[in-house]
CSV table of C-alpha atoms in Angstrom, one decimal:
chain,number,residue,atom,x,y,z
A,135,MET,CA,-92.7,-106.0,10.1
A,136,ASN,CA,-90.8,-102.8,10.8
A,137,ASP,CA,-89.0,-104.2,13.8
A,138,LEU,CA,-88.1,-107.6,12.3
A,139,VAL,CA,-84.4,-106.8,12.5
A,140,TYR,CA,-82.9,-104.7,15.2
A,141,SER,CA,-79.5,-103.9,16.8
A,142,LEU,CA,-78.4,-105.8,19.9
A,143,ASN,CA,-75.0,-105.7,21.6
A,144,GLY,CA,-73.4,-104.1,18.5
A,145,GLY,CA,-74.8,-106.5,16.0
A,146,LEU,CA,-78.0,-107.0,13.9
A,147,VAL,CA,-80.4,-109.8,15.1
A,148,THR,CA,-83.9,-111.1,14.9
A,149,ASP,CA,-85.5,-113.5,17.3
A,150,GLN,CA,-87.5,-116.7,17.3
A,151,ASN,CA,-90.9,-115.0,17.8
A,152,LYS,CA,-90.4,-112.8,14.7
A,153,ILE,CA,-89.3,-115.8,12.6
A,154,SER,CA,-92.3,-117.7,13.8
A,155,THR,CA,-94.6,-114.8,12.8
A,156,ILE,CA,-93.2,-114.3,9.2
A,157,SER,CA,-92.9,-118.0,8.5
A,158,LYS,CA,-96.2,-119.0,10.1
A,159,VAL,CA,-94.5,-121.8,11.9
A,160,ASP,CA,-95.4,-122.7,15.5
A,161,ILE,CA,-93.0,-121.1,18.1
A,162,ASN,CA,-92.5,-124.5,19.7
A,163,SER,CA,-91.4,-126.0,16.4
A,164,ILE,CA,-89.0,-123.0,16.0
A,165,GLN,CA,-87.5,-123.6,19.4
A,166,ARG,CA,-87.1,-127.3,18.7
A,167,LEU,CA,-85.3,-126.6,15.5
A,168,ILE,CA,-82.9,-124.2,17.3
A,169,ARG,CA,-82.1,-126.8,20.0
A,170,ASN,CA,-81.7,-129.6,17.5
A,171,TYR,CA,-79.4,-127.6,15.2
A,172,LYS,CA,-77.7,-125.4,17.9
A,173,GLN,CA,-74.3,-126.6,17.0
A,174,ASP,CA,-74.8,-125.8,13.3
A,175,LEU,CA,-76.2,-122.3,14.1
A,176,GLU,CA,-73.2,-121.6,16.4
A,177,CYS,CA,-70.9,-122.0,13.4
A,178,PHE,CA,-71.9,-118.5,12.6
A,179,GLY,CA,-71.5,-117.0,16.0
A,180,GLU,CA,-72.6,-117.4,19.6
A,181,LEU,CA,-76.3,-118.1,19.9
A,182,GLY,CA,-77.7,-115.5,22.3
A,183,PHE,CA,-80.8,-115.8,24.4
A,184,GLU,CA,-82.5,-114.4,27.4
A,185,LEU,CA,-85.1,-115.7,29.9
A,186,GLN,CA,-88.5,-114.0,29.8
A,187,LYS,CA,-91.2,-114.7,32.4
A,188,ILE,CA,-94.4,-115.7,30.6
A,189,ALA,CA,-97.4,-117.1,32.5
A,190,LYS,CA,-95.3,-117.7,35.6
A,191,THR,CA,-92.7,-119.7,33.7
A,192,ASN,CA,-89.3,-118.7,32.4
A,193,LYS,CA,-89.1,-119.1,28.6
A,194,LYS,CA,-85.9,-118.8,26.5
A,195,ILE,CA,-86.0,-116.2,23.8
A,196,TYR,CA,-83.2,-116.9,21.2
A,197,TYR,CA,-81.5,-114.2,19.2
A,198,LEU,CA,-80.1,-115.0,15.8
A,199,ASN,CA,-77.9,-113.0,13.5
A,200,GLU,CA,-78.4,-112.9,9.7
A,201,GLN,CA,-76.6,-116.1,8.8
A,202,GLN,CA,-78.2,-118.0,11.7
A,203,ALA,CA,-81.7,-116.9,10.9
A,204,THR,CA,-81.2,-117.7,7.2
A,205,LEU,CA,-79.8,-121.2,8.0
A,206,LEU,CA,-82.7,-121.9,10.4
A,207,LEU,CA,-85.2,-121.2,7.7
A,208,THR,CA,-83.5,-123.7,5.4
A,209,TYR,CA,-84.2,-126.4,8.0
A,210,MET,CA,-88.0,-125.8,7.7
A,211,LYS,CA,-90.3,-127.3,5.1
A,212,ASN,CA,-90.1,-125.3,1.9
A,213,SER,CA,-93.6,-124.0,2.0
A,214,GLU,CA,-94.8,-120.8,0.4
A,215,SER,CA,-94.9,-119.0,3.8
A,216,VAL,CA,-91.3,-120.1,4.5
A,217,ARG,CA,-90.1,-119.0,1.1
A,218,ASN,CA,-91.8,-115.6,1.7
A,219,ALA,CA,-90.2,-115.4,5.1
A,220,LYS,CA,-86.7,-115.9,3.6
A,221,LYS,CA,-87.3,-113.0,1.2
A,222,VAL,CA,-88.7,-110.8,3.9
A,223,LEU,CA,-85.8,-111.6,6.3
A,224,VAL,CA,-83.1,-111.0,3.6
A,225,PHE,CA,-84.6,-107.7,2.7
A,226,ALA,CA,-85.0,-106.7,6.4
A,227,PHE,CA,-81.4,-107.3,7.2
A,228,TYR,CA,-80.3,-105.5,4.0
A,229,GLN,CA,-82.5,-102.5,4.8
A,230,MET,CA,-81.2,-102.3,8.4
A,231,LYS,CA,-77.6,-102.5,7.2
A,232,GLU,CA,-78.2,-99.7,4.7
A,233,LYS,CA,-79.9,-97.6,7.4
A,234,LEU,CA,-76.9,-98.1,9.8
A,235,ARG,CA,-74.4,-97.4,7.0
A,236,SER,CA,-76.3,-94.1,6.2
A,237,LEU,CA,-76.3,-93.2,9.9
A,238,GLU,CA,-72.6,-93.8,10.2
A,239,GLN,CA,-72.0,-91.7,7.1
A,240,GLU,CA,-74.0,-88.8,8.6
A,241,GLN,CA,-72.1,-89.1,11.9
A,242,GLU,CA,-68.8,-89.1,10.0
A,243,LYS,CA,-69.9,-86.0,8.1
A,244,ALA,CA,-70.9,-84.3,11.3
A,245,ARG,CA,-67.6,-85.3,13.0
A,246,PHE,CA,-65.6,-84.0,9.9
A,247,LYS,CA,-67.6,-80.8,9.9
A,248,SER,CA,-67.0,-80.3,13.6
A,249,LEU,CA,-63.2,-80.9,13.1
A,250,SER,CA,-63.2,-78.5,10.1
A,251,ASP,CA,-65.0,-75.8,12.1
A,252,GLU,CA,-62.6,-76.2,14.9
A,253,ASN,CA,-59.6,-76.0,12.5
A,254,LEU,CA,-61.1,-72.8,11.0
A,255,ARG,CA,-61.6,-71.4,14.5
A,256,LEU,CA,-58.0,-72.2,15.5
A,257,ASN,CA,-56.6,-70.8,12.2
A,258,SER,CA,-58.6,-67.7,12.7
A,259,LEU,CA,-57.4,-67.4,16.3
A,260,ASN,CA,-53.8,-67.9,15.3
A,261,HIS,CA,-54.2,-65.4,12.5
A,262,HIS,CA,-55.5,-62.7,14.9
A,263,GLN,CA,-52.8,-63.5,17.4
A,264,LYS,CA,-50.1,-63.1,14.8
A,265,ILE,CA,-51.6,-59.8,13.7
A,266,GLY,CA,-51.8,-58.6,17.3
A,267,TYR,CA,-48.2,-59.7,17.9
A,268,LYS,CA,-47.0,-57.9,14.8
A,269,SER,CA,-49.0,-54.9,15.7
A,270,GLN,CA,-47.4,-54.9,19.2
A,271,LEU,CA,-43.9,-55.1,17.7
A,272,ALA,CA,-44.7,-52.3,15.3
A,273,GLN,CA,-45.9,-50.1,18.2
A,274,GLN,CA,-42.8,-50.9,20.2
A,275,LYS,CA,-40.6,-50.1,17.2
A,276,GLU,CA,-42.4,-46.9,16.5
A,277,HIS,CA,-42.1,-46.0,20.2
A,278,TYR,CA,-38.4,-46.3,20.3
A,279,GLU,CA,-37.9,-44.7,16.9
A,280,ASN,CA,-39.8,-41.7,18.1
A,281,LYS,CA,-37.6,-41.5,21.2
A,282,ILE,CA,-34.5,-41.7,19.0
A,283,LYS,CA,-35.9,-39.0,16.7
A,284,ALA,CA,-36.5,-36.8,19.7
A,285,LEU,CA,-32.9,-37.3,20.9
A,286,LYS,CA,-31.6,-36.5,17.4
A,287,TYR,CA,-33.6,-33.3,17.4
A,288,ASP,CA,-32.2,-32.3,20.7
A,289,LEU,CA,-28.7,-32.9,19.5
A,290,GLU,CA,-29.2,-31.0,16.2
A,291,ASN,CA,-31.3,-28.1,17.4
A,292,LYS,CA,-30.1,-27.3,21.0
A,293,ASN,CA,-26.9,-25.8,22.1
A,294,GLU,CA,-27.3,-27.4,25.5
A,295,LEU,CA,-29.2,-30.6,26.2
A,296,SER,CA,-31.9,-29.9,28.8
A,297,PHE,CA,-33.7,-33.2,29.3
A,298,LYS,CA,-36.6,-32.8,31.7
A,299,ARG,CA,-36.2,-36.4,32.9
A,300,LYS,CA,-33.5,-38.9,33.5
A,301,LEU,CA,-32.8,-41.1,30.5
A,302,SER,CA,-33.5,-44.9,30.8
A,303,GLN,CA,-30.7,-47.3,30.2
A,304,LYS,CA,-32.1,-48.2,26.8
A,305,GLU,CA,-32.4,-44.5,25.8
A,306,LEU,CA,-28.8,-43.8,27.1
A,307,LEU,CA,-27.5,-46.7,25.1
A,308,GLU,CA,-29.2,-45.5,21.9
A,309,LEU,CA,-27.9,-42.0,22.6
A,310,ARG,CA,-24.3,-43.2,22.9
A,311,LYS,CA,-24.6,-45.2,19.6
A,312,ILE,CA,-26.1,-42.1,17.8
A,313,LEU,CA,-23.3,-39.8,19.1
A,314,ALA,CA,-20.6,-42.3,17.9
A,315,ARG,CA,-22.3,-43.3,14.6
A,316,ASP,CA,-23.7,-39.9,13.4
A,317,TYR,CA,-21.4,-37.4,15.1
A,318,GLY,CA,-18.1,-39.2,15.7
A,319,MET,CA,-18.4,-38.5,19.4
A,320,ILE,CA,-18.0,-40.8,22.4
A,321,CYS,CA,-19.8,-40.5,25.7
A,322,ILE,CA,-17.8,-41.9,28.7
A,323,LYS,CA,-19.4,-42.6,32.0
A,324,GLU,CA,-17.6,-41.5,35.2
A,325,TRP,CA,-16.8,-45.1,36.2
A,326,GLU,CA,-15.3,-45.7,32.8
A,327,PHE,CA,-12.6,-43.0,33.3
A,328,GLU,CA,-10.4,-45.2,35.6
A,329,PHE,CA,-10.7,-48.2,33.3
A,330,LEU,CA,-9.8,-46.1,30.2
A,331,ALA,CA,-6.9,-44.4,32.1
A,332,GLU,CA,-5.5,-47.8,33.1
A,333,LYS,CA,-5.6,-49.0,29.5
A,334,ILE,CA,-3.9,-45.8,28.3
A,335,ALA,CA,-1.2,-46.2,31.0
A,336,LEU,CA,-0.4,-49.7,29.9
A,337,GLU,CA,-0.2,-48.6,26.2
A,338,SER,CA,2.0,-45.6,27.1
A,339,THR,CA,4.8,-47.8,28.2
A,340,ARG,CA,5.1,-48.9,24.5
A,341,MET,CA,4.3,-45.6,22.8
A,342,THR,CA,3.8,-41.9,23.6
A,343,THR,CA,1.0,-40.9,25.9
A,344,TRP,CA,-0.6,-38.9,23.1
A,345,ASP,CA,-0.6,-41.9,20.8
A,346,ALA,CA,-1.9,-44.1,23.6
A,347,VAL,CA,-4.8,-41.7,24.3
A,348,VAL,CA,-5.7,-41.4,20.6
A,349,LYS,CA,-5.6,-45.1,20.1
A,350,LYS,CA,-7.9,-45.9,23.0
A,351,LEU,CA,-10.4,-43.1,22.2
A,352,LYS,CA,-10.5,-44.4,18.6
A,353,GLN,CA,-11.1,-47.9,19.8
A,354,SER,CA,-13.9,-46.7,22.1
A,355,LEU,CA,-15.4,-44.7,19.2
A,356,ASP,CA,-15.2,-47.8,16.9
A,357,TYR,CA,-17.0,-49.9,19.6
A,358,TRP,CA,-19.9,-47.5,19.8
A,359,GLN,CA,-20.1,-47.0,16.1
A,360,ASN,CA,-20.3,-50.8,15.6
A,361,TYR,CA,-22.1,-51.7,18.9
A,362,GLU,CA,-24.3,-54.5,17.6
A,363,GLU,CA,-21.4,-56.3,15.9
A,364,TYR,CA,-19.2,-56.2,19.0
A,365,GLU,CA,-22.1,-57.3,21.2
A,366,GLU,CA,-22.9,-60.3,18.9
A,367,LYS,CA,-19.2,-61.3,19.0
A,368,TRP,CA,-19.2,-61.3,22.8
A,369,ARG,CA,-22.5,-63.3,22.9
A,370,LYS,CA,-20.9,-66.0,20.7
A,371,ILE,CA,-17.8,-66.1,22.9
A,372,LEU,CA,-20.0,-66.5,26.1
A,373,ARG,CA,-22.1,-69.3,24.5
A,374,ARG,CA,-19.0,-71.4,23.9
């Protein structure tokens, strides 16, 4: 019987009708044995059943797990048909367990493959995102390097700077650093005049005006020549 053992409520079972068929024992005798030895059978788990309507009457159909079905057969007369039923039943349960185990392995393989494919997809996505991010940084770097080169060219090849557009704050910052670092020159904005003059006036009380001017201009030049270092120091101070 191909359907001698089947899955029910998460477990493998057979029923009284199938046991009656393979053992060639009357169904009423099977039911009587189940009722008489119900307590013994329930040592191996709850004895499940359902009511089926047969010929206008409700009839109990008992479901037995592997241990219960095997025990029930031992309570029958040890006839040839009962002995054959034991062998058939043991093999049917074994075959069904192997089938379920194989199915679980296939499901596990499919789940593992799905996870592996997803990991590969995510790794590939991360890889492309990193490449795109690095490419974007490289483009930005090249963009600013080209602007700096253009400014250097203007400084080295033109007597007068004639920019066709107003420099951005970033471009002006780069220009001031280049002038200080490469040419020993400082570029002072109009609003910085008063600040510088005030500093010079304070210094001139302790030294000559000339020395005070030279000192402040050298300090300003040093600042622009080492702009990144000074800015990093200020950032550390502000983070305290």
